[in-house]
Coordinates of C-alpha atoms in Angstrom, one line a residue:
X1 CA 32.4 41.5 -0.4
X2 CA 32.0 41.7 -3.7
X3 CA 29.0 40.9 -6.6
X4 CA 31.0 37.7 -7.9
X5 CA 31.4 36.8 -4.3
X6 CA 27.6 37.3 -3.7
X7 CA 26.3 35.8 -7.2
X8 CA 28.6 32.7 -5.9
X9 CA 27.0 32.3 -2.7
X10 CA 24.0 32.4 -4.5
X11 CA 24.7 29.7 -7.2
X12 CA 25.9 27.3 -4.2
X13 CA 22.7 28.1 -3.0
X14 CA 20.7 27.0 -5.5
X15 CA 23.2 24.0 -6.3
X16 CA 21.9 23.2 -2.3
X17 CA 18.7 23.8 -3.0
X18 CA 18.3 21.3 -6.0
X19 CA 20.0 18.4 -4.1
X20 CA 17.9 19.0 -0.9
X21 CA 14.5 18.9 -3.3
X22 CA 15.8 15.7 -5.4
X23 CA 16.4 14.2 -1.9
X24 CA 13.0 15.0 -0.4
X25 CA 11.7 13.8 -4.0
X26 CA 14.2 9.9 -3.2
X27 CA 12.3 10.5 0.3
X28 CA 8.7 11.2 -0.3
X29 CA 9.0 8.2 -3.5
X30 CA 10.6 5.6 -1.0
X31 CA 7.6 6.1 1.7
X32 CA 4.9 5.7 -1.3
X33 CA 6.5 2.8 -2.4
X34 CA 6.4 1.6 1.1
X35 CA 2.9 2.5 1.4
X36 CA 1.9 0.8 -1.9
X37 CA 3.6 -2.5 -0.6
X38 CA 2.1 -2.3 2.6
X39 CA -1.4 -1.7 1.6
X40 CA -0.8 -4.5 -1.5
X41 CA -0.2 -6.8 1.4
X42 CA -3.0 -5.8 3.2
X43 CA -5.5 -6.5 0.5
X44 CA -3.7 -9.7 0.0
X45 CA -4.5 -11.1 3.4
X46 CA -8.1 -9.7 2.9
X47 CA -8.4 -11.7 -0.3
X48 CA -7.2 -14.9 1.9
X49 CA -9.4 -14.3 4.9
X50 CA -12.6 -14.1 2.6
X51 CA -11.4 -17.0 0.5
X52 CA -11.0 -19.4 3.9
X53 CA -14.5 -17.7 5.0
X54 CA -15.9 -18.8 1.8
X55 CA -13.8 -22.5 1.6
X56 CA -15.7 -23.2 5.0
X57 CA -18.9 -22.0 3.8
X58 CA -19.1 -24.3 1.1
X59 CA -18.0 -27.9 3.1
X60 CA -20.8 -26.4 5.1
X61 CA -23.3 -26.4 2.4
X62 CA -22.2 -29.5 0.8
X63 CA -22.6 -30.9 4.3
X64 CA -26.0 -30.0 4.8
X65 CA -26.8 -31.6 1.3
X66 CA -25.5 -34.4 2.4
X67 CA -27.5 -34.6 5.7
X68 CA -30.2 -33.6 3.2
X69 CA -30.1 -36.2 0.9
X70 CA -29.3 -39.2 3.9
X71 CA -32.3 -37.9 6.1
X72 CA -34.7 -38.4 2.7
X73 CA -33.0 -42.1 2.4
X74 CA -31.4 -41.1 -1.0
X75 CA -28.3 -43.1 -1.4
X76 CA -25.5 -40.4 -1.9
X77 CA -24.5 -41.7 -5.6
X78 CA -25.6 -41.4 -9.0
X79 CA -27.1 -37.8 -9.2
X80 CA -26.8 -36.9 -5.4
X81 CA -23.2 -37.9 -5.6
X82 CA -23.1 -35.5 -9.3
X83 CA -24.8 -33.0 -7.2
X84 CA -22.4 -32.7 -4.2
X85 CA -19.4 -32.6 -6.8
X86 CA -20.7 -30.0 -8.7
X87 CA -21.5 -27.7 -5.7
X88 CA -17.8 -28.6 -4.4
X89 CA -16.4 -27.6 -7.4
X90 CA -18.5 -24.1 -7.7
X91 CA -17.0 -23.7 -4.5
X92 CA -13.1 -24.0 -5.4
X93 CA -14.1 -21.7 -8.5
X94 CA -15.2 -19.3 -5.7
X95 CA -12.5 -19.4 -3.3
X96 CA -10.1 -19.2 -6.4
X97 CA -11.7 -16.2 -8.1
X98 CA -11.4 -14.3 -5.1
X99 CA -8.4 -15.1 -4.6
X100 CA -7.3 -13.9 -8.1
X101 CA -9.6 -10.6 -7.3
X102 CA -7.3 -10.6 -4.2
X103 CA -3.6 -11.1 -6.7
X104 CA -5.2 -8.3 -9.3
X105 CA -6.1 -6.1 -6.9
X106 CA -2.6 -6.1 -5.2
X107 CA -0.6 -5.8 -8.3
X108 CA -2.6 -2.5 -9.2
X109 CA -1.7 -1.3 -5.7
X110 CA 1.7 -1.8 -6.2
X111 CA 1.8 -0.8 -9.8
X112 CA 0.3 2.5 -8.7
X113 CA 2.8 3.3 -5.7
X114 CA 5.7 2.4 -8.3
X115 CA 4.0 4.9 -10.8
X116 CA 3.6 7.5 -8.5
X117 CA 6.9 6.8 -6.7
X118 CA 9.2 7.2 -10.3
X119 CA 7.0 11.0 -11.0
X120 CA 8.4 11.6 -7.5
X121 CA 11.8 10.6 -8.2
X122 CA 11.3 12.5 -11.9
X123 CA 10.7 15.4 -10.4
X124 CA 13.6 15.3 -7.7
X125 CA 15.9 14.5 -10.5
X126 CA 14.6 18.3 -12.5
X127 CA 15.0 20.1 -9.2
X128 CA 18.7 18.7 -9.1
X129 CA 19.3 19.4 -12.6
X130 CA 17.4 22.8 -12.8
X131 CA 19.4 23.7 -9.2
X132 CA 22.7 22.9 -11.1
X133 CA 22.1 24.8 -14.2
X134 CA 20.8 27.7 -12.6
X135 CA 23.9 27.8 -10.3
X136 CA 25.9 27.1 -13.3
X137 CA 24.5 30.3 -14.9
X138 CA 25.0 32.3 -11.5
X139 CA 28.4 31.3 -11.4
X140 CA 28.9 32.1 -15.0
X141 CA 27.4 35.6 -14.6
X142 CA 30.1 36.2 -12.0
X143 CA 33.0 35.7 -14.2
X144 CA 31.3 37.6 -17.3
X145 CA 29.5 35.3 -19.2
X146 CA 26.8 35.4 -20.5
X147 CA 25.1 32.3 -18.5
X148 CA 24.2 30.2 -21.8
X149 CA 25.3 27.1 -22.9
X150 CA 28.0 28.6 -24.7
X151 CA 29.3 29.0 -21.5
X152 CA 30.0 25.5 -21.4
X153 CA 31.7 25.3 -25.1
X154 CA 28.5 24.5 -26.8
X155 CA 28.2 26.1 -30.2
X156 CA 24.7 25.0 -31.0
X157 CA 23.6 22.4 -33.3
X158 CA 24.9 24.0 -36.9
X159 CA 28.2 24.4 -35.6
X160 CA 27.9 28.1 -35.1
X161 CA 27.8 30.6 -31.7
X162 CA 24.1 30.7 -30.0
X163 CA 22.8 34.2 -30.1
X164 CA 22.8 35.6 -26.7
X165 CA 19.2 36.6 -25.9
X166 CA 18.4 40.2 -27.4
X167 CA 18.6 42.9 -24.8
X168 CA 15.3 44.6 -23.2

């Protein structure tokens, strides 16, 4: 067997290597995402449990100022009546700021997993590219090149021949 035979083998092996890392990369990205969404939803039913807890809470209260209010003989209009409205609508504002605590909190989740989910993928797409390249330079080194671009017909960017790296 032969170097060019052997400096093959080894350029398919790195070609191999950089699609098994960018698929572990596609792997690892889709079970954060998954992740993300899952725990998203999770904080999303949280939000809704505590805002039911807290919806029943407050007919609660305004039912035991309305108890209040009849057992003292006061007529439930005028300011009773203000009163009761005004603690129902403190209430809603409640329920609906946790449940926009609840929304925010989700959306971060999920922004997060889809951040850390595309560096994944990023990084699977390098280890393809860098497998490829580095096989493509293996396999030029077995037919004589140099293992440059210039390889690959690229002259560089004034239109003349890339120096090949100085000799040590």
């Amino acid at each position: 067997m032969g170097i060019e035979t052997v400096l093959i083998a080894a350029a398919i092996g790195q070609a191999v290597q950089g699609y098994q890392a960018s698929q572990s990369a596609k792997s690892q990205a889709s079970a954060v995402e998954q992740e993300a969404q899952r725990q998203a939803n999770l904080k999303a039913q949280e939000a809704e449990a505590q805002a039911r807890k807290e919806a029943r809470s407050n007919i609660a209260l305004e039912k035991r100022q309305k108890l209040s209010f009849l057992k003292s003989g006061v007529a439930l209009e005028g300011s009773p009546l203000l009163l009761l409205a005004e603690t129902r609508d403190l209430g809603s504002e409640n329920v609906e700021g946790i449940l926009q605590t609840g929304r925010t909190q989700q959306e971060s989740i999920l922004r997060s997993g889809n951040l850390q989910a595309a560096g994944l993928k990023s990084s699977g797409r390098q280890a393809l590219i860098g497998g490829l390249t580095g096989a493509a330079q293996t396999a030029s080194g077995a037919f004589g090149g140099t293992g440059g671009m210039e390889d690959f017909g690229y002259t560089g960017s004034r239109g003349g021949p890339i120096p090949a790296p100085a000799s040590k």
